[in-house]
PDB file of C-alpha atoms in Angstrom:
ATOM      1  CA  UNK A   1     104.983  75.868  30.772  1.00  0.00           C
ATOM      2  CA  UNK A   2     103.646  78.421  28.598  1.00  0.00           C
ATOM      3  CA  UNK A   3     105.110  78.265  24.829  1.00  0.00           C
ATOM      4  CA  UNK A   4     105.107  82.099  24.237  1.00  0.00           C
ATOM      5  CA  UNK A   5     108.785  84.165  24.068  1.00  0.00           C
ATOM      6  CA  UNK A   6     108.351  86.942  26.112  1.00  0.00           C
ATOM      7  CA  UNK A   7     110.824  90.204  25.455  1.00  0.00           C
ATOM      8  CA  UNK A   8     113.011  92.018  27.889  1.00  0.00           C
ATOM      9  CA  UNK A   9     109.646  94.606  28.832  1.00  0.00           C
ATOM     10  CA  UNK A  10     107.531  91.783  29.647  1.00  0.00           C
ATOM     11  CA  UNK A  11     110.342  90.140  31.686  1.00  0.00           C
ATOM     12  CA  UNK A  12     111.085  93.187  33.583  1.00  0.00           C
ATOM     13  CA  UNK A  13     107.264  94.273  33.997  1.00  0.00           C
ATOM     14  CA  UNK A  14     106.590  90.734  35.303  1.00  0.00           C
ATOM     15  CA  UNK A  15     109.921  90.810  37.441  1.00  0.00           C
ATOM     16  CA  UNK A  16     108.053  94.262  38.629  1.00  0.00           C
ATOM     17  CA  UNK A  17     105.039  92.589  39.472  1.00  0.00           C
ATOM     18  CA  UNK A  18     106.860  90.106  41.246  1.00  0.00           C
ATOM     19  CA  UNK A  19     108.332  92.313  43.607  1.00  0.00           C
ATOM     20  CA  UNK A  20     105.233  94.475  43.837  1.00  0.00           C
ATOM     21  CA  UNK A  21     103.155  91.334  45.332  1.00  0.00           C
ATOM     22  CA  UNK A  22     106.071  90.774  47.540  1.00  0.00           C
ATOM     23  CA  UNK A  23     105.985  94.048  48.646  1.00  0.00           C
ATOM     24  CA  UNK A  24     102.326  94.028  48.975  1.00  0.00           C
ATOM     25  CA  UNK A  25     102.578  90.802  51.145  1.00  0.00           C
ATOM     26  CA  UNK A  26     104.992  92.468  53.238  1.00  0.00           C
ATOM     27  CA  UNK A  27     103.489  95.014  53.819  1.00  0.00           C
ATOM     28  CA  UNK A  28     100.186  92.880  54.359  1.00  0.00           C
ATOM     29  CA  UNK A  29     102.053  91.463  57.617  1.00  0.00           C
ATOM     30  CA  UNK A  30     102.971  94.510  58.566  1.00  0.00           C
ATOM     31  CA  UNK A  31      99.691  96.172  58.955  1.00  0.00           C
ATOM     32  CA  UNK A  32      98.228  93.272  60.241  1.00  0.00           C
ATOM     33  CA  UNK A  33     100.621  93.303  63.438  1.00  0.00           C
ATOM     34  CA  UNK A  34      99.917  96.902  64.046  1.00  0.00           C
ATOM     35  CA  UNK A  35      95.973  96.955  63.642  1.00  0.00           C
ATOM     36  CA  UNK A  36      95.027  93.003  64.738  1.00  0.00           C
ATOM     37  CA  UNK A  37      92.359  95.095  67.056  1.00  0.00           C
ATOM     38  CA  UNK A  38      90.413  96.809  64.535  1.00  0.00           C
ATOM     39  CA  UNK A  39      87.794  94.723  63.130  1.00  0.00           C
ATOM     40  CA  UNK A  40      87.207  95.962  59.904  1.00  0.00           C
ATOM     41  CA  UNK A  41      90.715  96.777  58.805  1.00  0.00           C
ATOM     42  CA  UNK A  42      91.593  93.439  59.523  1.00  0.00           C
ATOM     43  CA  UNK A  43      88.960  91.852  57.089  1.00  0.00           C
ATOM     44  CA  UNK A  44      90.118  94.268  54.735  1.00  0.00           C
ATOM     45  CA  UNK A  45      93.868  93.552  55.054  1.00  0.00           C
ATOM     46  CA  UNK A  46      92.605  89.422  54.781  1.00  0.00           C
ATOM     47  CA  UNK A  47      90.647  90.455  51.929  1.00  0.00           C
ATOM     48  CA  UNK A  48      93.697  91.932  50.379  1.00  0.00           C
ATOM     49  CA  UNK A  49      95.989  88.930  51.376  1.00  0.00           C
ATOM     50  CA  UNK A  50      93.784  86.492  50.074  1.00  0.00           C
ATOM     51  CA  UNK A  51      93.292  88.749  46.583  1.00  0.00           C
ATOM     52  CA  UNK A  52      97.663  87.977  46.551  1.00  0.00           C
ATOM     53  CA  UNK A  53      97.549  84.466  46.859  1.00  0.00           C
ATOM     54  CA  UNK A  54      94.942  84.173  44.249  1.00  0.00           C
ATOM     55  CA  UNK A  55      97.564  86.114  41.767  1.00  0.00           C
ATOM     56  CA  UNK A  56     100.329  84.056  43.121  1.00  0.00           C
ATOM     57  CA  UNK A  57      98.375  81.043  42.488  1.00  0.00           C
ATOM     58  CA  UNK A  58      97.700  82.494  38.690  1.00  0.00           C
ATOM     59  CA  UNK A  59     101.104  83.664  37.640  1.00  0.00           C
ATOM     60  CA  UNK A  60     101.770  81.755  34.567  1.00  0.00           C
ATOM     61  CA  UNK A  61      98.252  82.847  33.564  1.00  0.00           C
ATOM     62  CA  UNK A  62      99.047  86.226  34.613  1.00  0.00           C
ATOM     63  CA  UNK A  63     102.409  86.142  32.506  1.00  0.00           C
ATOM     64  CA  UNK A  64     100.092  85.396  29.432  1.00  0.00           C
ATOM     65  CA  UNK A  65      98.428  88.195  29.835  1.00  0.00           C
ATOM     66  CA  UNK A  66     100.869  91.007  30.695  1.00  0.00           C
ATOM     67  CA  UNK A  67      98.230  94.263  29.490  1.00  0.00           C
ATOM     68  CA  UNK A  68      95.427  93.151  32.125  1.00  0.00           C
ATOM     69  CA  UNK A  69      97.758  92.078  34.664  1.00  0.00           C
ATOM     70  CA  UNK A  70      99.674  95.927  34.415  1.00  0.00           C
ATOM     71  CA  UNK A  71      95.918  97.182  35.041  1.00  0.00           C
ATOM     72  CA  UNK A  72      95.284  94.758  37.841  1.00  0.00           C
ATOM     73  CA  UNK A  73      98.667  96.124  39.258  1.00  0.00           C
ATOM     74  CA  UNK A  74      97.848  99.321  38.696  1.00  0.00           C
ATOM     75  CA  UNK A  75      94.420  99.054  40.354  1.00  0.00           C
ATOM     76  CA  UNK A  76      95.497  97.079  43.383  1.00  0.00           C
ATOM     77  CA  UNK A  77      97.926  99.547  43.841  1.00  0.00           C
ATOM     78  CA  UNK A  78      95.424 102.197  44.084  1.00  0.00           C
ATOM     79  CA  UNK A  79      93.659  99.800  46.849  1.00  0.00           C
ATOM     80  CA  UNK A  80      96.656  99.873  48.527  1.00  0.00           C
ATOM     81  CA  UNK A  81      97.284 103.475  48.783  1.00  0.00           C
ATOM     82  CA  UNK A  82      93.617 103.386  50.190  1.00  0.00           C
ATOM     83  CA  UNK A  83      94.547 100.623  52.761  1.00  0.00           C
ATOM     84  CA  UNK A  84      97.477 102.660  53.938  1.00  0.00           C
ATOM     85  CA  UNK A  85      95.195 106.161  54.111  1.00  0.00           C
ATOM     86  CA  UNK A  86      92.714 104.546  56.037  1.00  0.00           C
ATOM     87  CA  UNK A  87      95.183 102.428  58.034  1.00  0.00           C
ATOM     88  CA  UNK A  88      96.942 105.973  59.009  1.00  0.00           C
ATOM     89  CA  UNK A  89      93.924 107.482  59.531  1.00  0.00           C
ATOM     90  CA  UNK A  90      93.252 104.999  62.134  1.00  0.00           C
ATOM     91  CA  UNK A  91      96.284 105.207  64.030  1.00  0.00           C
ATOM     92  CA  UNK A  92      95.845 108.915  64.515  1.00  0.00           C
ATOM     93  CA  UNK A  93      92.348 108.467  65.761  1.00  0.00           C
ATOM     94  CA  UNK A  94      93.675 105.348  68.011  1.00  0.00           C
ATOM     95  CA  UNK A  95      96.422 108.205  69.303  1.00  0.00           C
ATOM     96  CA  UNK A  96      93.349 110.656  69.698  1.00  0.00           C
ATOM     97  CA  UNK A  97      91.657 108.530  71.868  1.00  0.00           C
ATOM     98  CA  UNK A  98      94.642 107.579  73.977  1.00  0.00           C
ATOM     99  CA  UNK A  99      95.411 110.921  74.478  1.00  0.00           C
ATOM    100  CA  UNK A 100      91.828 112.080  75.189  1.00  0.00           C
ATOM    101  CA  UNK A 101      91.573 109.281  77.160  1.00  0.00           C
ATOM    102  CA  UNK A 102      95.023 110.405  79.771  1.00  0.00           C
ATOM    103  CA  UNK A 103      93.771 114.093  79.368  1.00  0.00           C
ATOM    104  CA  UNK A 104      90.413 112.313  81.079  1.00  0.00           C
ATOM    105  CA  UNK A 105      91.910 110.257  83.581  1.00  0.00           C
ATOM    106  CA  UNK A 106      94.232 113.374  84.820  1.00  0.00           C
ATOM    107  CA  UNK A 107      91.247 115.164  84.923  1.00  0.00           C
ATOM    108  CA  UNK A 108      89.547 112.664  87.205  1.00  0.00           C
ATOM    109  CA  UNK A 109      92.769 112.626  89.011  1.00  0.00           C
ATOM    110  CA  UNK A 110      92.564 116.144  89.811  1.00  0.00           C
ATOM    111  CA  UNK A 111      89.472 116.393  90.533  1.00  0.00           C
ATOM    112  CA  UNK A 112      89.475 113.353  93.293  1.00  0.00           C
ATOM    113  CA  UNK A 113      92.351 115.719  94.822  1.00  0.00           C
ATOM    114  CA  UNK A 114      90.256 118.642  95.372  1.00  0.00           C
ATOM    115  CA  UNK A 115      87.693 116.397  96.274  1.00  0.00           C
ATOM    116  CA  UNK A 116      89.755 115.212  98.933  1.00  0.00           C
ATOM    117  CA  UNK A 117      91.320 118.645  99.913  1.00  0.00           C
ATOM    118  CA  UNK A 118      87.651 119.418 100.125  1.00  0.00           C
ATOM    119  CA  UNK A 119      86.808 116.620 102.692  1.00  0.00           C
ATOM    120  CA  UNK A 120      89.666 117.634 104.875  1.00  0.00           C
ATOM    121  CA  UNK A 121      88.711 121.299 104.910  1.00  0.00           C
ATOM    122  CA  UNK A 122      85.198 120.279 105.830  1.00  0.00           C
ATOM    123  CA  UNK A 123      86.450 117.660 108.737  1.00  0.00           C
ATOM    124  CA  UNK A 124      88.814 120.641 109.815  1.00  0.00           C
ATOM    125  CA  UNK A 125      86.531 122.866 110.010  1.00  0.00           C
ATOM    126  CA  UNK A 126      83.687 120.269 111.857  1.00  0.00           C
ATOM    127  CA  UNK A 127      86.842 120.036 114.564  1.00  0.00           C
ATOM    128  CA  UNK A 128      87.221 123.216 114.834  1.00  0.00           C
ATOM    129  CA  UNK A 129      83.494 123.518 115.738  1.00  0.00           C
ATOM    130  CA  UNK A 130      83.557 120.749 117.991  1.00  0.00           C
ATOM    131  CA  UNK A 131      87.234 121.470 120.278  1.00  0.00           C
ATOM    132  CA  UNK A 132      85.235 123.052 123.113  1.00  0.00           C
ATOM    133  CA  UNK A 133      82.199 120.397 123.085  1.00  0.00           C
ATOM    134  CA  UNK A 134      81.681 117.811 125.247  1.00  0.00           C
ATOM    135  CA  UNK A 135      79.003 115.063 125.585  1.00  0.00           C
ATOM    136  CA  UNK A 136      77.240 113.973 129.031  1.00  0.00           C
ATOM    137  CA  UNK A 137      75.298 110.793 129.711  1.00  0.00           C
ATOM    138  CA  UNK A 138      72.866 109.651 131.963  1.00  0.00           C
ATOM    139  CA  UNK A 139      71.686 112.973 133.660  1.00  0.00           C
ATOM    140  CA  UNK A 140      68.307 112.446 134.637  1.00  0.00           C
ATOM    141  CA  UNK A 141      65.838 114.457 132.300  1.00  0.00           C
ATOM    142  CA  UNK A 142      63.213 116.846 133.953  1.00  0.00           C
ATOM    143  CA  UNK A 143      60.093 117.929 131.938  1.00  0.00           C
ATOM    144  CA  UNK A 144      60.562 121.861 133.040  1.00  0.00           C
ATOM    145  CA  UNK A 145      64.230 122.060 132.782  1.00  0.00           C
ATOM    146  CA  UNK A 146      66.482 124.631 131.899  1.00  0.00           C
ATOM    147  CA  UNK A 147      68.935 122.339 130.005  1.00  0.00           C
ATOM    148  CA  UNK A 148      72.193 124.747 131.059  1.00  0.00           C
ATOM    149  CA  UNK A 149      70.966 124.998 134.954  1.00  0.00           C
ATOM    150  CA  UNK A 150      70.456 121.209 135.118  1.00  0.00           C
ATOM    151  CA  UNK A 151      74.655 120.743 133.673  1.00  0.00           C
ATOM    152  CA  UNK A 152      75.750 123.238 135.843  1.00  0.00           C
ATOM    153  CA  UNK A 153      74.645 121.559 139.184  1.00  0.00           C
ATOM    154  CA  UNK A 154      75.776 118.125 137.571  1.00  0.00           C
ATOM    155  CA  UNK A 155      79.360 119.603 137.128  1.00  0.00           C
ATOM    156  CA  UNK A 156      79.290 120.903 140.714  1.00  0.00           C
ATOM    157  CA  UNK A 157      78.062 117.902 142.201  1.00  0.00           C
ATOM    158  CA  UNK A 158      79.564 115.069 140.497  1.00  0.00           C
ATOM    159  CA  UNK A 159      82.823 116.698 139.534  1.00  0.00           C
ATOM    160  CA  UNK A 160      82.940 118.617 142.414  1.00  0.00           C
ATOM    161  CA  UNK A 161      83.983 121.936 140.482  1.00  0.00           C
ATOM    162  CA  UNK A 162      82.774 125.267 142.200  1.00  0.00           C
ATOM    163  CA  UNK A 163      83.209 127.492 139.255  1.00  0.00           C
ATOM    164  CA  UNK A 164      80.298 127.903 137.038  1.00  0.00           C
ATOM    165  CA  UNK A 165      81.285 127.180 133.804  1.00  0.00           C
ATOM    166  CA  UNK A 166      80.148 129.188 130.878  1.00  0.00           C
ATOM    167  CA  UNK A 167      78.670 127.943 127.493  1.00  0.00           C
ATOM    168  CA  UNK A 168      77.902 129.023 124.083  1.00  0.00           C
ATOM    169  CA  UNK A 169      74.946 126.470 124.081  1.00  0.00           C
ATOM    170  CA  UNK A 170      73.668 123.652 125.970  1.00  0.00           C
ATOM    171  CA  UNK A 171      71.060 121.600 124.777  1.00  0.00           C
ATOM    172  CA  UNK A 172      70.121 117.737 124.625  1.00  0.00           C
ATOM    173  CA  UNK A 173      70.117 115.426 121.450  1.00  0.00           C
ATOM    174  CA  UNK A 174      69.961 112.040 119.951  1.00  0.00           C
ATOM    175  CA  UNK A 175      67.910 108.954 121.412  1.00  0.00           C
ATOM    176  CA  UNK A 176      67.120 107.748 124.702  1.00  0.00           C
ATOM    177  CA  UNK A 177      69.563 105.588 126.701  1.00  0.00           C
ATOM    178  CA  UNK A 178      68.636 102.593 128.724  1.00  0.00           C
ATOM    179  CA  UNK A 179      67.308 105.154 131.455  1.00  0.00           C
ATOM    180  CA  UNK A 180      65.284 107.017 128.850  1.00  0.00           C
ATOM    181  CA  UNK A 181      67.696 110.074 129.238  1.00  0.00           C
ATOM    182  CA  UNK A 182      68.985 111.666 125.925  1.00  0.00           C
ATOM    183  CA  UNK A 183      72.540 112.569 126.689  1.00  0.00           C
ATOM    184  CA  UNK A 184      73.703 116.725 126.634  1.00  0.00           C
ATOM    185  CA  UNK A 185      75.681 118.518 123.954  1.00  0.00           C
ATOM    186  CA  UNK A 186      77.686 121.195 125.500  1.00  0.00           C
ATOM    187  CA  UNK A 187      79.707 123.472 124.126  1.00  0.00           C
ATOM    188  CA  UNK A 188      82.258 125.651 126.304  1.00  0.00           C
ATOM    189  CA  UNK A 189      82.719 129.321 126.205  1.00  0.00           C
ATOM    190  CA  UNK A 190      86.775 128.412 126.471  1.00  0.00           C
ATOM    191  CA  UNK A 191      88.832 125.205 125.858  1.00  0.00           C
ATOM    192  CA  UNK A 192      89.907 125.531 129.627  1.00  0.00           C
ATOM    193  CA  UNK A 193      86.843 125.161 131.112  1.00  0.00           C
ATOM    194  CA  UNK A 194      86.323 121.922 128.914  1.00  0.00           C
ATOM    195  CA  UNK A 195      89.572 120.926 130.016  1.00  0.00           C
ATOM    196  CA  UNK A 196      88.551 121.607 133.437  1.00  0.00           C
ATOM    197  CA  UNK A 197      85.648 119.206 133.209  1.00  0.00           C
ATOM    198  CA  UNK A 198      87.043 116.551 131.185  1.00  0.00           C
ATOM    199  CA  UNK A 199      90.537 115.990 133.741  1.00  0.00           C
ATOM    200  CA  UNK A 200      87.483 115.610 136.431  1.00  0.00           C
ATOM    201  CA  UNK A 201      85.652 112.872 134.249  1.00  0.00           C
ATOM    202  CA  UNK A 202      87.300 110.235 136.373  1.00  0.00           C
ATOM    203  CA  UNK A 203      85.508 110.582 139.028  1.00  0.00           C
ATOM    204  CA  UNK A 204      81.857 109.062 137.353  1.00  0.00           C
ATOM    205  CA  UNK A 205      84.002 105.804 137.182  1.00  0.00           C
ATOM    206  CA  UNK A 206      81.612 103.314 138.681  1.00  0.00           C
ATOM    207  CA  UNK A 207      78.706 105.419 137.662  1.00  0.00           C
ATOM    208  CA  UNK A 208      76.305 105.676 135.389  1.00  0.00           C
ATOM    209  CA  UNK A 209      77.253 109.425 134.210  1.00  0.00           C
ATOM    210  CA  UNK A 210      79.692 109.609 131.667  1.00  0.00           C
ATOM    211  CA  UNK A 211      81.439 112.694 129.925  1.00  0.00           C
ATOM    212  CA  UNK A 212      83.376 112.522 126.868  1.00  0.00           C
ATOM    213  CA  UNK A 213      84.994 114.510 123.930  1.00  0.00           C
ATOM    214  CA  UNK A 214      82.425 114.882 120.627  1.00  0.00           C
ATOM    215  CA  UNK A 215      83.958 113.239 117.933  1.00  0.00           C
ATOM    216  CA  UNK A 216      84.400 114.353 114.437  1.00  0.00           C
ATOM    217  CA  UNK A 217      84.161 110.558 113.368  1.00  0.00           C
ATOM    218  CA  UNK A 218      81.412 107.832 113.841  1.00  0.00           C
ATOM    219  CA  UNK A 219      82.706 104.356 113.270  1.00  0.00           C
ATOM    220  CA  UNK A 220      82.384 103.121 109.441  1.00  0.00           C
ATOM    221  CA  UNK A 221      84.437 101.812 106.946  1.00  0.00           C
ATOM    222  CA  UNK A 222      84.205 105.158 105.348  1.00  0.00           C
ATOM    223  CA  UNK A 223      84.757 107.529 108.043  1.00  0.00           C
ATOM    224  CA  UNK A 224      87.827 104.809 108.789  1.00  0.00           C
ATOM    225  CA  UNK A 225      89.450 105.750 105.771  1.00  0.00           C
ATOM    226  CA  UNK A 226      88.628 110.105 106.430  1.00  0.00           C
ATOM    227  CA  UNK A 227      90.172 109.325 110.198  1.00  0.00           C
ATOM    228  CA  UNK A 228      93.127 107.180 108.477  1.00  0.00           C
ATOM    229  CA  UNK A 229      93.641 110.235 106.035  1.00  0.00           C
ATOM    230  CA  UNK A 230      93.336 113.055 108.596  1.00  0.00           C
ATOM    231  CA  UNK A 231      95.679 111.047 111.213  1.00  0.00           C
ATOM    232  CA  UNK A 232      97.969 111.454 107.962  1.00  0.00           C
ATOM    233  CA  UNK A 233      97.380 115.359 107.004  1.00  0.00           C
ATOM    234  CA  UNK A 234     100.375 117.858 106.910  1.00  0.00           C
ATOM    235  CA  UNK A 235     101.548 119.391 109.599  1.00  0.00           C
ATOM    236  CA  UNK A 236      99.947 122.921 110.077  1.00  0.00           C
ATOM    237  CA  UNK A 237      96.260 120.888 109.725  1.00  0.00           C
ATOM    238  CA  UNK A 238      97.105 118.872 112.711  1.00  0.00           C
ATOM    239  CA  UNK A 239      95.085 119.314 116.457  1.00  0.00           C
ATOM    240  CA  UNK A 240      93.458 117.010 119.478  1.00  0.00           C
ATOM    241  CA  UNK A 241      90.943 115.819 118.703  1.00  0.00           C
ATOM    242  CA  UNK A 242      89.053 112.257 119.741  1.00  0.00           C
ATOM    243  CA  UNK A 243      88.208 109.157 118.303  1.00  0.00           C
TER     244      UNK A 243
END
């Protein structure tokens, strides 16, 4: 043990000290809880801890020399006030980023919703175009034939319907079935004329005609998930329509 008398000043300003490196060490723990994920505060804050048990380790030579110890205080306190600037600093830029970062996701949020608003509207407005279609298979093809003529005297032969029915368009599309006959789009003038012709579809049963609704969906995963979505929509968006 040292053999120097120390006053009441030096007491006090060691007894100062003293609670200063507690303080510090607290403090020390502290930050280190609240910033363990930023890299280079952490080495600094280790840096700092390590610089305290050094003077811990050196007390009695610290108490020896009380006038460079106040300016060691003195300057590790101004390293502190720097640690806790910079450690603020970079809380409010981690809170800048977390709140940039929910300003971006709602963003993204909101724009998937009129993304999907968007996707409904379109698939509304494809059924819309296609309520008065209806797609016929396996009428034999000729090379000079008038597309509309040819469905006509299919319809009044096969369905056995006597009224002409009337179209916006008629017209033949896609590939070529097993008989080499590409099957005909056509779209009705009125929804009961199609109606007319579909209730009759029954009777190509056993042949190898067939008539059917046009769909607004082709089987996918992702047209799955628009016909899972659209089977769901509010009501006011709702209509036939076939799968």
């Amino acid at each position: 043990m040292s053999e120097y008398c120390f006053d009441t000043k030096t007491a006090t300003v060691l007894n100062s000290l003293l609670e200063v490196v507690r303080d510090l060490q607290h403090r020390f723990e502290k930050f280190e809880k609240q910033i363990e994920k930023i890299a280079f505060i952490q080495c600094t804050v280790n840096s700092l801890v390590h610089k305290v048990n050094d003077v811990e380790k050196k007390l009695e030579f610290v108490m020896n020399r009380s006038t460079e110890i106040e300016g060691s205080v003195e300057n590790m306190s101004h390293l502190m006030h720097k640690v806790v600037h910079r450690c603020k600093e970079n809380i409010s830029n981690i809170t800048s980023l977390k709140t940039a970062e929910l300003q971006h996701k709602d963003r993204g949020e909101n724009v998937d919703f009129r993304l999907r608003n968007i996707e409904d509207d379109v698939i509304e407005l494809k059924w819309r175009s296609m309520k008065t279609n209806l797609i016929f298979t396996g009428i034999q093809f000729q090379s000079d034939e008038n597309t509309e003529d040819t469905l006509n005297s299919f319809i009044k032969q096969k369905l056995n319907i006597d009224k002409k029915s009337n179209f916006v368009s008629v017209h033949r599309f896609g590939k070529r079935g097993r008989r080499g006959n590409r099957p005909i789009l056509a779209k009705f003038t009125t929804t009961k004329d199609k109606e007319i012709v579909l209730k009759n579809g029954f009777k190509l049963k056993g042949t190898n005609y067939g008539v059917q609704e046009q769909s607004i969906f082709q089987k996918s995963n992702k047209n799955e998930k628009f016909y899972t979505r659209w089977q769901n929509r509010p009501e006011g968006k709702k209509g036939k329509y076939s799968w």
